[in-house]
Coordinates of C-alpha atoms and ligand atoms in Angstrom, one line a residue:
Chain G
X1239 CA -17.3 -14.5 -15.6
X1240 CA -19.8 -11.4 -15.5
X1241 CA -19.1 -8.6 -13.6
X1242 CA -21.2 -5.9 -12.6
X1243 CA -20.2 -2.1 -11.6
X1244 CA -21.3 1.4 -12.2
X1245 CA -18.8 3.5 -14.1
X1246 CA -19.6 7.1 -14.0
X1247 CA -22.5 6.9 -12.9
X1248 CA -23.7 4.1 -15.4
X1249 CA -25.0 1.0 -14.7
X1250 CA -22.4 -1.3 -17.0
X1251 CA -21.7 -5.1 -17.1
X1252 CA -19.3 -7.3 -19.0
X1253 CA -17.5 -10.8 -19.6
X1254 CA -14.6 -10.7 -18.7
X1255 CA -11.7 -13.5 -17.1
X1256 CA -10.2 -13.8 -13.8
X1257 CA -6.8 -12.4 -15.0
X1258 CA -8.9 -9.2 -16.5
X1259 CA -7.3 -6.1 -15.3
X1260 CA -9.8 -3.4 -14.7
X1261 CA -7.8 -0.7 -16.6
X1262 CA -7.8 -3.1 -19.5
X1263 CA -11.9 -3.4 -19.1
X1264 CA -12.3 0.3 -18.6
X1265 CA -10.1 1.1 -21.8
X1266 CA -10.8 -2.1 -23.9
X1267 CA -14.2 -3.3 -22.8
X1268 CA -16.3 0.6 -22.2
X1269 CA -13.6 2.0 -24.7
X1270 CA -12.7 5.0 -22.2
X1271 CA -9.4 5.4 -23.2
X1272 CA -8.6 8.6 -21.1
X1273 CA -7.3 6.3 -18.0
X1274 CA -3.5 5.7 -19.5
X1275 CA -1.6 2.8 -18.9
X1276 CA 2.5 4.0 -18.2
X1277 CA 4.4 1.3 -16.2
X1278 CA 1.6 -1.7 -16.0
X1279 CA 4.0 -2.4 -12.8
X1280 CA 2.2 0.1 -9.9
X1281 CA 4.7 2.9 -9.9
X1282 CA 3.3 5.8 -12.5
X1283 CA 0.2 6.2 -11.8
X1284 CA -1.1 6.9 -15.0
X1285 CA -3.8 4.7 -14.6
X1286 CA -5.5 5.8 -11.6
X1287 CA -8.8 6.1 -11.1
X1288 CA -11.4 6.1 -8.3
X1289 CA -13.0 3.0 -6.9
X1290 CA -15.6 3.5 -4.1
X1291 CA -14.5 7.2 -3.7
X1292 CA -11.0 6.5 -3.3
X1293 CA -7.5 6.6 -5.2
X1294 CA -6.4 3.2 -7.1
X1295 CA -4.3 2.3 -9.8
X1296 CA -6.3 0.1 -12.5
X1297 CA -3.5 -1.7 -13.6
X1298 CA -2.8 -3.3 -10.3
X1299 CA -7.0 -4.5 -9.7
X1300 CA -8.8 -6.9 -11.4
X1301 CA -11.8 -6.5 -12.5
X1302 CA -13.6 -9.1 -11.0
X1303 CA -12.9 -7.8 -7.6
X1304 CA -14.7 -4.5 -8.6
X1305 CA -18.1 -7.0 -8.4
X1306 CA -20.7 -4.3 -7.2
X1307 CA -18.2 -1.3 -7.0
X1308 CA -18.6 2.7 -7.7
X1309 CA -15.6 3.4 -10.3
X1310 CA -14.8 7.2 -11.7
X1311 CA -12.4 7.6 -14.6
X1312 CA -11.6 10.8 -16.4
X1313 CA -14.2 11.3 -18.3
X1314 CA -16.5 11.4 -15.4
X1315 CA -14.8 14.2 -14.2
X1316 CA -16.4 16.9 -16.5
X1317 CA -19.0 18.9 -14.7
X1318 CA -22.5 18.1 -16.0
X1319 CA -22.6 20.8 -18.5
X1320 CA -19.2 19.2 -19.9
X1321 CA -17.4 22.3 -18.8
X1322 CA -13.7 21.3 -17.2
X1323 CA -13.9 20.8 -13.2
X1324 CA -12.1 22.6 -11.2
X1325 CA -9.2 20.6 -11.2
X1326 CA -8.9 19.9 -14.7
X1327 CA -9.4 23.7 -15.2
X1328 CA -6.7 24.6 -12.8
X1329 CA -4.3 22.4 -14.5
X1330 CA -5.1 23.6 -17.8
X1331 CA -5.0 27.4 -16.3
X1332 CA -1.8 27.1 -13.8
X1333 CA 0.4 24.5 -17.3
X1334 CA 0.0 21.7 -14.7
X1335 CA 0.3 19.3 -18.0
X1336 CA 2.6 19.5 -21.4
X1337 CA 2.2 16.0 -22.6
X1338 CA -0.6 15.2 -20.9
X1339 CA -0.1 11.4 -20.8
X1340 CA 0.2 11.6 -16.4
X1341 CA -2.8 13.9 -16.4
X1342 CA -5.4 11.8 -16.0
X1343 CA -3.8 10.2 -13.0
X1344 CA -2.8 13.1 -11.9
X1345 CA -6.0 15.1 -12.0
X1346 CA -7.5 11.8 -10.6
X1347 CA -5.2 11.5 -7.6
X1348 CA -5.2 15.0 -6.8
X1349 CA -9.0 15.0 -6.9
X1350 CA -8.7 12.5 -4.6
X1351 CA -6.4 14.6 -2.5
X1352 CA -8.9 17.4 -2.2
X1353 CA -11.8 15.6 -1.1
X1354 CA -10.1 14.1 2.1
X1355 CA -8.0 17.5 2.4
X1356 CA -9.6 20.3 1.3
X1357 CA -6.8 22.7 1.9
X1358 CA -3.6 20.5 1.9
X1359 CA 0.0 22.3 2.6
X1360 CA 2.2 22.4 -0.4
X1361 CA 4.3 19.4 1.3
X1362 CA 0.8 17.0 1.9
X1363 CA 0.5 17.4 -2.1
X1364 CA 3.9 16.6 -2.9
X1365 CA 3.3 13.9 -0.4
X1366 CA 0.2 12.8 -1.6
X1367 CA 1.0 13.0 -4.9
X1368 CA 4.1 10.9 -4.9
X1369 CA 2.4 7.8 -6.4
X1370 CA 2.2 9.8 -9.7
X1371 CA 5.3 10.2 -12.3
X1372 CA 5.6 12.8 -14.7
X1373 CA 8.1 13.3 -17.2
X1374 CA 7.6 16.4 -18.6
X1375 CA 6.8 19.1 -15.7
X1376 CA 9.0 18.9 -12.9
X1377 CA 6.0 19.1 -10.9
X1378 CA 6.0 22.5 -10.0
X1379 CA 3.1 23.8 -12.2
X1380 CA 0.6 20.5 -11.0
X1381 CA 1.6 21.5 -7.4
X1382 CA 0.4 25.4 -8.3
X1383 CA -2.7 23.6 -9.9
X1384 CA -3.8 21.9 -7.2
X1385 CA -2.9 25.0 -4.3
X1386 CA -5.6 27.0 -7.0
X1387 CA -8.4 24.4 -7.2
X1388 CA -8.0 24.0 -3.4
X1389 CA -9.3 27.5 -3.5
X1390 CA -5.4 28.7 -1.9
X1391 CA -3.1 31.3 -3.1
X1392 CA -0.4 29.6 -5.9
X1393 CA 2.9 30.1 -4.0
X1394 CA 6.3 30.3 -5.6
X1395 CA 7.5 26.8 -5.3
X1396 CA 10.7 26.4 -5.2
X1397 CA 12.5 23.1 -6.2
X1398 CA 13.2 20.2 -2.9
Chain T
X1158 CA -0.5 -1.7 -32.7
X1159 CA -3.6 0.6 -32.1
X1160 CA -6.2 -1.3 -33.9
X1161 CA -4.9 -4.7 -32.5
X1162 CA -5.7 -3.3 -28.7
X1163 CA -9.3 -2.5 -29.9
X1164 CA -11.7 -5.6 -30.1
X1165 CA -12.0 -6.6 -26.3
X1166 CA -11.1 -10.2 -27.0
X1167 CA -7.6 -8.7 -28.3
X1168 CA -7.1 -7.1 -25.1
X1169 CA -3.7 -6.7 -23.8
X1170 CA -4.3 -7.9 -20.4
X1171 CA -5.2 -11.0 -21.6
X1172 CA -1.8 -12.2 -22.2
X1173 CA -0.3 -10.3 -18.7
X1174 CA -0.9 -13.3 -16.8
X1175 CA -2.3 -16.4 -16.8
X1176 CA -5.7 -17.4 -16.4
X1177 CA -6.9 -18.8 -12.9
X1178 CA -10.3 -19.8 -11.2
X1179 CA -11.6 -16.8 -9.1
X1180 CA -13.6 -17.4 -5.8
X1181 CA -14.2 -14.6 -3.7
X1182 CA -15.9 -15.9 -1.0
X1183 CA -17.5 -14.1 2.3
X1184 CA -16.5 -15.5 5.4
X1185 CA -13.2 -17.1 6.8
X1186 CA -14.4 -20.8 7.0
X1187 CA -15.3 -20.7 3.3
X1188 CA -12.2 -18.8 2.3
X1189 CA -10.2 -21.5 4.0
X1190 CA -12.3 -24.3 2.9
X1191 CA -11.8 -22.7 -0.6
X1192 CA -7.8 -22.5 -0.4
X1193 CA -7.9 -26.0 0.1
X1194 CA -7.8 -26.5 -3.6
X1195 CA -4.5 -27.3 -5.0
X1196 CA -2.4 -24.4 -5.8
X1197 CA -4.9 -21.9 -4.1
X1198 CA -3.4 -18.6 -3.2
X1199 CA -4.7 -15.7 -1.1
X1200 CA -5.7 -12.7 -2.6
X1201 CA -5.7 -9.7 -0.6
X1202 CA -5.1 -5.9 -2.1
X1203 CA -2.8 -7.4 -4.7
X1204 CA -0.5 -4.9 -4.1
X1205 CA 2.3 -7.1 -3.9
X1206 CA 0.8 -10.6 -5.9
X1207 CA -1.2 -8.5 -8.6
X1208 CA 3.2 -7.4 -10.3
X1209 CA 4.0 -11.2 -8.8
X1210 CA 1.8 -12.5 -11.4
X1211 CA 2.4 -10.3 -14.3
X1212 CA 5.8 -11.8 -13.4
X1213 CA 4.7 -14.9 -13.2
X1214 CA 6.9 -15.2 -10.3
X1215 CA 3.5 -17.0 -8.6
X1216 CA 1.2 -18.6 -10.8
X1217 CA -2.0 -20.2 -8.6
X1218 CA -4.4 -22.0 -10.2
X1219 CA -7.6 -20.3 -8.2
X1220 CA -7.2 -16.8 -6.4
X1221 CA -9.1 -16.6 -3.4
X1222 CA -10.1 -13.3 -2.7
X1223 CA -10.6 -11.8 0.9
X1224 CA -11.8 -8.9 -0.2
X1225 CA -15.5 -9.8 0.4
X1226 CA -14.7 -11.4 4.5
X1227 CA -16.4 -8.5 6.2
X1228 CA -15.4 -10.5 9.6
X1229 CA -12.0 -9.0 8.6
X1230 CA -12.3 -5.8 8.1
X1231 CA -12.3 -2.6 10.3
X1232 CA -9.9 -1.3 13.4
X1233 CA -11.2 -1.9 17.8
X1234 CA -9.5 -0.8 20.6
X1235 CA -10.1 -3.1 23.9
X1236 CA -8.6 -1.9 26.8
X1237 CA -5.0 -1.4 25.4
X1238 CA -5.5 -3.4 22.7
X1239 CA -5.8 -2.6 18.9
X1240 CA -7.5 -5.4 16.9
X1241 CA -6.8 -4.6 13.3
X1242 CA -9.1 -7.0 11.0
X1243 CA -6.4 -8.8 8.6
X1244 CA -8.5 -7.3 5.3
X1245 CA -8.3 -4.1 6.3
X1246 CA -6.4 -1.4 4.1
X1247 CA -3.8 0.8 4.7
X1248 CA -5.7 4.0 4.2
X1249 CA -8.7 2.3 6.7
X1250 CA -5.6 1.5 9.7
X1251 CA -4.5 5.4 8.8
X1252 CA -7.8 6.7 9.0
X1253 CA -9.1 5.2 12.1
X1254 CA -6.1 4.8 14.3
X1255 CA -4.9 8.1 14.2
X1256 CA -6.8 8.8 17.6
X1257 CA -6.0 5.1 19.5
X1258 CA -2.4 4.9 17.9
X1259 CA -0.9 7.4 16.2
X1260 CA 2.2 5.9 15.5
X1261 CA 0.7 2.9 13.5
X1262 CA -1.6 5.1 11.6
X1263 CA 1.6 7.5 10.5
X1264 CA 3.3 3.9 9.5
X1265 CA -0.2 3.0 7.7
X1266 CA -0.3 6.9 5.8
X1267 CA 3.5 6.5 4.7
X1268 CA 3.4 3.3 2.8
X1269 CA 3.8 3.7 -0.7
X1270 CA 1.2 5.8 -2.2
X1271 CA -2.7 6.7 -1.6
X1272 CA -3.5 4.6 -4.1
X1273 CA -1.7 1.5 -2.3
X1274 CA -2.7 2.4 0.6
X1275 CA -6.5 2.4 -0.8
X1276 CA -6.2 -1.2 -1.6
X1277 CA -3.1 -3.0 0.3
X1278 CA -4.1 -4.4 3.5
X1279 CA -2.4 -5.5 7.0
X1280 CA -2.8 -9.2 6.3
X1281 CA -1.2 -9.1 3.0
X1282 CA 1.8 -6.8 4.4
X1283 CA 2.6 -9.4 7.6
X1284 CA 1.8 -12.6 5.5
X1285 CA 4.4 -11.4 2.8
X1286 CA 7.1 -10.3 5.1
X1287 CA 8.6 -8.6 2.6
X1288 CA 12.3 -8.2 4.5
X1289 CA 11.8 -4.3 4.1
X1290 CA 8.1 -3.9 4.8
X1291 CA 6.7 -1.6 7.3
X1292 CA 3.8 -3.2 9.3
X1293 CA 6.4 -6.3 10.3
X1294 CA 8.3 -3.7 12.4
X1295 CA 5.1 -1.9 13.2
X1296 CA 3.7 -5.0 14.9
X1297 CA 7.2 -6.8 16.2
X1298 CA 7.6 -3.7 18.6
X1299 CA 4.0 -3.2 19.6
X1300 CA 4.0 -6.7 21.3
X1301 CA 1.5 -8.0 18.4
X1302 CA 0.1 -11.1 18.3
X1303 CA -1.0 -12.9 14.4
X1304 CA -4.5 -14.2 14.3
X1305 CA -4.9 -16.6 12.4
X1306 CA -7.8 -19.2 11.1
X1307 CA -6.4 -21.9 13.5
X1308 CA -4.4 -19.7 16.4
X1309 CA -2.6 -16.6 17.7
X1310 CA 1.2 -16.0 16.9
X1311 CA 3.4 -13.8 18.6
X1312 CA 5.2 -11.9 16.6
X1313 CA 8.2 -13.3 18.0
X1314 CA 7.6 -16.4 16.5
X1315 CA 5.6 -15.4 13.1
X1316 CA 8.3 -13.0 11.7
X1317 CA 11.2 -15.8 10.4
X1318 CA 13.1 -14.5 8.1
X1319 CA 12.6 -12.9 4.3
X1320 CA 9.6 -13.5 3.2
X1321 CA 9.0 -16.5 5.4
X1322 CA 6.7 -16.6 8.5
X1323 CA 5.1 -19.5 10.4
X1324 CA 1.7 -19.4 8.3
X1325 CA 1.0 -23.0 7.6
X1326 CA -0.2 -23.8 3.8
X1327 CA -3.9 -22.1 3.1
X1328 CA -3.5 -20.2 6.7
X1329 CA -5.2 -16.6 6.5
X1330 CA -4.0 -14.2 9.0
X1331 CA -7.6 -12.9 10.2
X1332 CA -6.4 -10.0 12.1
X1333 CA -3.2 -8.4 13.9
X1334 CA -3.5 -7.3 17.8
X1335 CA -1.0 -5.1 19.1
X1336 CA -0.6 -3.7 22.8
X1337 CA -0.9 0.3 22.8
X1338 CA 2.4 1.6 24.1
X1339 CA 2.9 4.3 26.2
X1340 CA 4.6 6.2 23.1
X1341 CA 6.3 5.5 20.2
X1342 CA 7.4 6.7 17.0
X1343 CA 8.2 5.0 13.6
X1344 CA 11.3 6.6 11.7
X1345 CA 11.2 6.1 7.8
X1346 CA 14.0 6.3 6.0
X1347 CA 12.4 6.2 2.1
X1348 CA 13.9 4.7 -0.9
X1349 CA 12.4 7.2 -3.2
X1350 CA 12.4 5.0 -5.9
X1351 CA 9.8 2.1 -4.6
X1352 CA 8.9 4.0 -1.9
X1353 CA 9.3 1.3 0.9
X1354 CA 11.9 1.9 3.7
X1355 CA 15.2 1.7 2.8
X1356 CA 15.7 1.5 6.6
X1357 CA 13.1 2.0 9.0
X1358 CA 13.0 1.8 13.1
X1359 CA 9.4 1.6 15.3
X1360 CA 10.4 2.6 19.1
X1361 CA 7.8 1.4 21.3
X1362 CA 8.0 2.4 25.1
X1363 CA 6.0 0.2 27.6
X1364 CA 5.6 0.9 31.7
X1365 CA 7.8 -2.5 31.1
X1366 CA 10.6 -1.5 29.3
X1367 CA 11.1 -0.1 25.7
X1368 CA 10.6 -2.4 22.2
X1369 CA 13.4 -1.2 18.9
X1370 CA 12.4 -2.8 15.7
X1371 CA 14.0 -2.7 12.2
X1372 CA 12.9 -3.8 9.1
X1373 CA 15.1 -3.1 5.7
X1374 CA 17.9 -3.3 6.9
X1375 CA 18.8 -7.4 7.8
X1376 CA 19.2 -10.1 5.5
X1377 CA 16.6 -12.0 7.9
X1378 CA 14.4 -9.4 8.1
X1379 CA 12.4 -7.7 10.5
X1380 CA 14.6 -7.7 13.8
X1381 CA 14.7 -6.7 17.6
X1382 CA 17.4 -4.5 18.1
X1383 CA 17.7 -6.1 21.9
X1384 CA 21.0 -3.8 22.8
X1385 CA 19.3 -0.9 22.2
X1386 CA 16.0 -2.0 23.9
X1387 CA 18.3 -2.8 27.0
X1388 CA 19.9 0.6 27.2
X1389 CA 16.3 2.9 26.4
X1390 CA 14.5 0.7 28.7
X1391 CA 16.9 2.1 31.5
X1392 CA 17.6 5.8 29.9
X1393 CA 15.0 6.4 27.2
X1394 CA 16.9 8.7 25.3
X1395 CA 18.7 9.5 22.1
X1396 CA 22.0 9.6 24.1
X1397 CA 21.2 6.4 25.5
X1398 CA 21.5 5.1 22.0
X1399 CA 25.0 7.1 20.7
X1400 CA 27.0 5.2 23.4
X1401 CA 26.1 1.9 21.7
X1402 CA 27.9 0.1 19.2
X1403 CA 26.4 0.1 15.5
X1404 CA 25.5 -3.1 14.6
X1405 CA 27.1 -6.0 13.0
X1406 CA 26.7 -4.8 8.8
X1407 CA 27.8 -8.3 7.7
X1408 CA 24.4 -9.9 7.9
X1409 CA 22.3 -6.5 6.6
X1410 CA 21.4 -6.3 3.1
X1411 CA 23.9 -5.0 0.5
X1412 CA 22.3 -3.5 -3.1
X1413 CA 22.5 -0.4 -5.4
X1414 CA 21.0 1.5 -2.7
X1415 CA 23.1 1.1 0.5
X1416 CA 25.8 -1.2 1.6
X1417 CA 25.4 -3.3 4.7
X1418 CA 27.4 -1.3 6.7
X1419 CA 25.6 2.2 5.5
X1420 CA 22.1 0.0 6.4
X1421 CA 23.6 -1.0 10.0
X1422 CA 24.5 3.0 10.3
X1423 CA 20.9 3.9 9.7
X1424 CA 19.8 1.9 12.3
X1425 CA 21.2 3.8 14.7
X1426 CA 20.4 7.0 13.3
X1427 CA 16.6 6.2 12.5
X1428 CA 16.8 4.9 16.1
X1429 CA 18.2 7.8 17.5
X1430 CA 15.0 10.2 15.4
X1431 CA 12.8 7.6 16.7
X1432 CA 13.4 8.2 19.9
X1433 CA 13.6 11.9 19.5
X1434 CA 10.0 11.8 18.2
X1435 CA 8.3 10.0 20.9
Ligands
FAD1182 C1 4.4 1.2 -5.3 C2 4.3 0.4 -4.0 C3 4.9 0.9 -2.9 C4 4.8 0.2 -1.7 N1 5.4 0.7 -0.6 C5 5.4 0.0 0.6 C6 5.9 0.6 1.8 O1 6.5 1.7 1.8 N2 5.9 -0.2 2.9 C7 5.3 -1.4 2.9 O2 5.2 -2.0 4.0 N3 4.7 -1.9 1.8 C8 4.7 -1.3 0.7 N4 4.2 -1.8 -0.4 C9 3.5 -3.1 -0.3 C10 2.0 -3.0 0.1 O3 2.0 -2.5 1.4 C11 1.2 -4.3 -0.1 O4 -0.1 -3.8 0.0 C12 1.4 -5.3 1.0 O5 2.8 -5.7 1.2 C13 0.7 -6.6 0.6 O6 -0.6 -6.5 1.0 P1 -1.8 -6.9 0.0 O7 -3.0 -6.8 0.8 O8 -1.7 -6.0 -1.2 O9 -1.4 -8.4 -0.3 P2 -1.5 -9.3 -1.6 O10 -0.6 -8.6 -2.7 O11 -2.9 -9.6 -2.0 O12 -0.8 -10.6 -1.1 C14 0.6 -10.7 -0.7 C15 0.9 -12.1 -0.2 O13 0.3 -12.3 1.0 C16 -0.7 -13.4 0.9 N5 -1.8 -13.0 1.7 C17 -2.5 -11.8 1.5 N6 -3.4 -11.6 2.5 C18 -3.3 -12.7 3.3 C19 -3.9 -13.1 4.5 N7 -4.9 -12.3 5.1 N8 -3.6 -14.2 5.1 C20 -2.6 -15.0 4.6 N9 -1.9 -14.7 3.5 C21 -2.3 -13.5 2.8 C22 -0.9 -13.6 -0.5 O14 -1.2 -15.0 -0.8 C23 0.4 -13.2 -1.1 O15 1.4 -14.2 -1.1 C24 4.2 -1.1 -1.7 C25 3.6 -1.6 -2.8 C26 3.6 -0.9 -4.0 C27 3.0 -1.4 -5.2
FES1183 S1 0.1 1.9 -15.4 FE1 -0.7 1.6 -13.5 S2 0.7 2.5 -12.2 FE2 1.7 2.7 -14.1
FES1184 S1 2.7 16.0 -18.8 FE1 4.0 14.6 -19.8 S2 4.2 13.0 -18.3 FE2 3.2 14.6 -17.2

C-alpha cells in the first residue's frame, strides 16, 4: 500500500503494509532514528511524536492510518537556524536528560504540553507528563525544564 | 542487531503482527458493508487492539478503520442532551465538553495519557468494555443511550459483563447520548501503573433521583450501585452514604493490586469523594 504524509514539513511517501507501525516507517523507512522505541507496548513514551499537532505514541499507530496527516518528530524540533528550541535548550540547561533515551518523547510531549498550556502548574506537568517513563532522572530536573521553557520561575520541587 | 534493523524490508515491525487487508472507508454504510467480510474487525484509536495484536490476542483478517467516518466525529448538545460522535477522541470529548459537561470531559482528560487520549476514542472505550474502563461508568450513570448502525441501546442493557456488550457481529457504535445531569462528579482512584482506575465512581444527580456507577471494581463490570442511588436520591450527601453497608467483595475483582474486599471498600470511599465533589 502507498501512503502519503508530510513529515517535518516534507512532502514524503512510501510502501509500506497494513501491519506497518508508523514509528517503524519514521525510523526504518525516512531513517530518523531520534523517535526511540522503549516498551513497543504504549506505556514509555519514548516514541512519541506529533501527528496533526497533537501528542501520540508511534508505536501504537499504523502508518496507513497517517494517510494525508501532518507528523513532527525530533528532528523537526530544531529551530530553522538548527539552534536547539526552547525546550530542548531548557532541558539541556536545567539536566532535564542523563541518558537521553526518554528525551525525545519527553521533549515531544512536553512541547505538546506547552502549546495547549502555555503556563501549566508544576502538578498539570507531572500530570501531563505521566505517559512518559524515565529511568534515569527522577523527574525532577524535566519538570524544572519545562517550568523554564514555559517562560516560569524553576521552583524547588520537591519529591510526591 | 543494528545493521539487520536498517534496510526497510528488514524492519522490525514487520514481524509484530500479522499482515491484514486495510480499508479505511468514509461513511458508516460502507464501514459496515466493509466489516461484512469474514474476520473483519473495527479499528478505532487502536489504543486497546493496536497491543491486542502485537499479542496476537486478535488476529482479523481486514481492519476496518473509522478513522476517516467524519459522520462520527465531534461533540452536540440538544437540549440536555450530549451527542458524542462514536469516533471521536478522548482529548476532542475533553476539549469540547468542558463547558456542556464538565464531569465527562474531566473523565475524558484523566484517561491514560495525552497521547491516548489524542488517539483513543468513545466508541472503542464502550465497545471494549474493558471491566475497568472509564467511559462505561461515565455513560451508565448519565442515562446514556448506545447508537448504533441498526438502533439505540440503553446503557442498561449494552453494558453485560467483562468485555461483553450487546453489539451484534460487525455492529459500530456511531455515537453515545447522555442526559446532562444536574451535577455530578467522577472519582478516580488510579492504578499508577496502567493508569486506568483501579476503582472509579461517576455520581450523577437528576431532578429525578441520583445515578452511582462503578467500574474496576466487579467481576461483571461496570455496575449500578442501586443502594446507594436509593439513599442519595433522598439525602444527597456523603453521610447518606457512610450509613450503608459496603458491598458484597466476593464478586469484585481480586489481583496484585487490591483484593475484592479492598475494591468493594473503595467504592464507598470514591463514592463518598464523589459526592463531596459535586
Ligand atoms: C497506556 C494506556 C492507558 C489507558 N488508560 C485508560 C484509562 O485510564 N481509562 C480508560 O477508560 N481507558 C484507558 N485506556 C484505553 C483507551 O481509552 C482506549 O482508547 C479505549 O479503551 C479503546 O478505544 P480505541 O478507540 O482506541 O479502540 P480500539 O483499540 O481501536 O478498539 C477497541 C475494541 O473496540 C472495537 N471498536 C472500536 N471502535 C468501535 C466502534 N465505533 N464500534 C464498534 N466496535 C468498535 C474494536 O473492534 C476493538 O475490539 C488506556 C490505554 C492505554 C494504552
Ligand atoms: S515505545 Fe511506544 S510507548 Fe514505549
Ligand atoms: S534520561 Fe535516561 S531514561 Fe530518561
Amino acid at each position: 500500500m502507498k501512503v502519503d504524509m508530510k513529515v517535518n514539513g516534507r512532502a514524503v511517501s512510501g510502501e509500506v503494509e497494513g501491519r506497518t507501525l508508523l514509528v517503524d516507517f519514521i525510523r526504518q523507512t525516512l531513517r530518523l532514528t531520534g523517535t526511540h522505541v522503549g516498551c513497543d507496548t504504549s506505556q514509555c513514551g519514548a516514541c512519541t511524536i506529533h501527528m496533526n499537532g497533537e501528542p501520540v505514541k508511534s508505536c501504537s499507530v499504523l502508518a496507513v492510518e497517517c494517510e494525508g496527516a501532518e507528523i513532527t518528530t525530533i528532528e523537526g524540533m530544531a529551530n530553522a537556524d538548527g539552534s536547539l528550541s526552547t525546550m530542548q535548550a531548557a532541558f539541556q540547561e536545567h539536566h532535564g536528560l542523563q541518558c537521553g533515551f526518554c528525551t525525545p518523547g519527553m521533549v515531544m510531549a512536553a512541547t505538546a504540553l506547552l502549546k495547549e498550556n502555555p503556563s501549566p502548574s508544576e502538578a498539570e506537568i507531572r500530570h501531563h507528563l505521566e505517559g512518559n517513563i524515565c529511568r534515569c532522572t527522577g523527574y525532577h530536573n524535566i519538570i524544572k525544564a519545562v517550568q523554564a521553557a514555559s517562560g516560569q520561575d524553576v521552583q524547588p520541587v520537591a519529591a510526591e | 542487531m543494528a545493521g539487520a534493523q536498517l534496510g526497510p524490508a528488514a524492519s522490525i515491525g514487520i514481524e509484530k503482527m500479522y499482515d491484514f487487508e486495510f480499508d479505511r472507508p468514509t461513511s458508516i454504510q460502507a464501514a459496515v458493508d466493509s466489516l461484512k467480510t469474514e474476520e473483519a474487525l473495527a479499528f478505532s484509536g487502536g489504543q486497546t487492539l493496536m497491543p491486542t495484536m502485537k499479542q496476537r490476542l486478535a488476529m482479523p483478517s481486514k481492519v476496518v478503520s473509522l478513522s476517516a467516518i467524519e459522520e462520527m466525529k465531534g461533540v452536540r448538545v440538544e437540549g440536555s442532551e450530549l451527542w458524542i460522535g462514536g469516533a471521536t477522541t478522548h482529548a476532542t470529548v475533553m476539549r469540547e465538553t468542558a463547558e456542556s459537561y464538565p464531569a465527562i470531559s474531566s473523565l475524558a482528560g484523566r484517561i491514560g495519557d495525552p497521547s491516548v487520549r489524542s488517539r483513543g476514542t468513545i466508541g472503542g472505550s464502550v465497545a471494549n468494555n474493558d471491566p475497568s474502563a472509564c467511559y462505561p461508568a461515565g455513560t451508565l450513570a448519565s442515562k446514556g443511550v448506545i447508537v448504533t448502525d441498526r438502533r439505540e441501546i440503553p446503557a442498561d442493557e449494552f453494558f453485560q459483563g467483562m468485555f461483553m456488550t450487546a453489539l451484534e457481529e460487525g455492529e459500530i457504535v456511531t455515537a453515545v447520548k447522555m442526559q446532562i445531569p444536574d451535577a455530578a462528579h467522577y472519582a478516580k482512584f488510579i492504578q499508577p501503573a496502567s493508569r486506568f482506575p483501579l476503582t472509579a465512581v461517576f455520581v450523577a444527580r437528576y431532578g429525578d433521583g441520583v445515578r452511582v456507577a462503578v467500574t474496576g471494581a466487579s467481576e461483571s463490570g461496570v455496575f449500578r450501585w442501586t443502594e446507594a442511588e436509593e439513599a442519595l436520591s433522598g439525602n444527597f450527601s456523603a453521610e447518606a452514604v457512610d450509613g450503608l453497608a459496603t458491598p458484597d467483595g466476593s464478586g469484585m475483582i481480586s489481583d496484585l493490586h487490591g483484593t475484592g474486599d479492598y475494591r468493594a471498600h473503595l467504592v464507598k470511599v470514591m463514592t463518598k469523594r464523589a459526592v463531596a465533589a459535586c
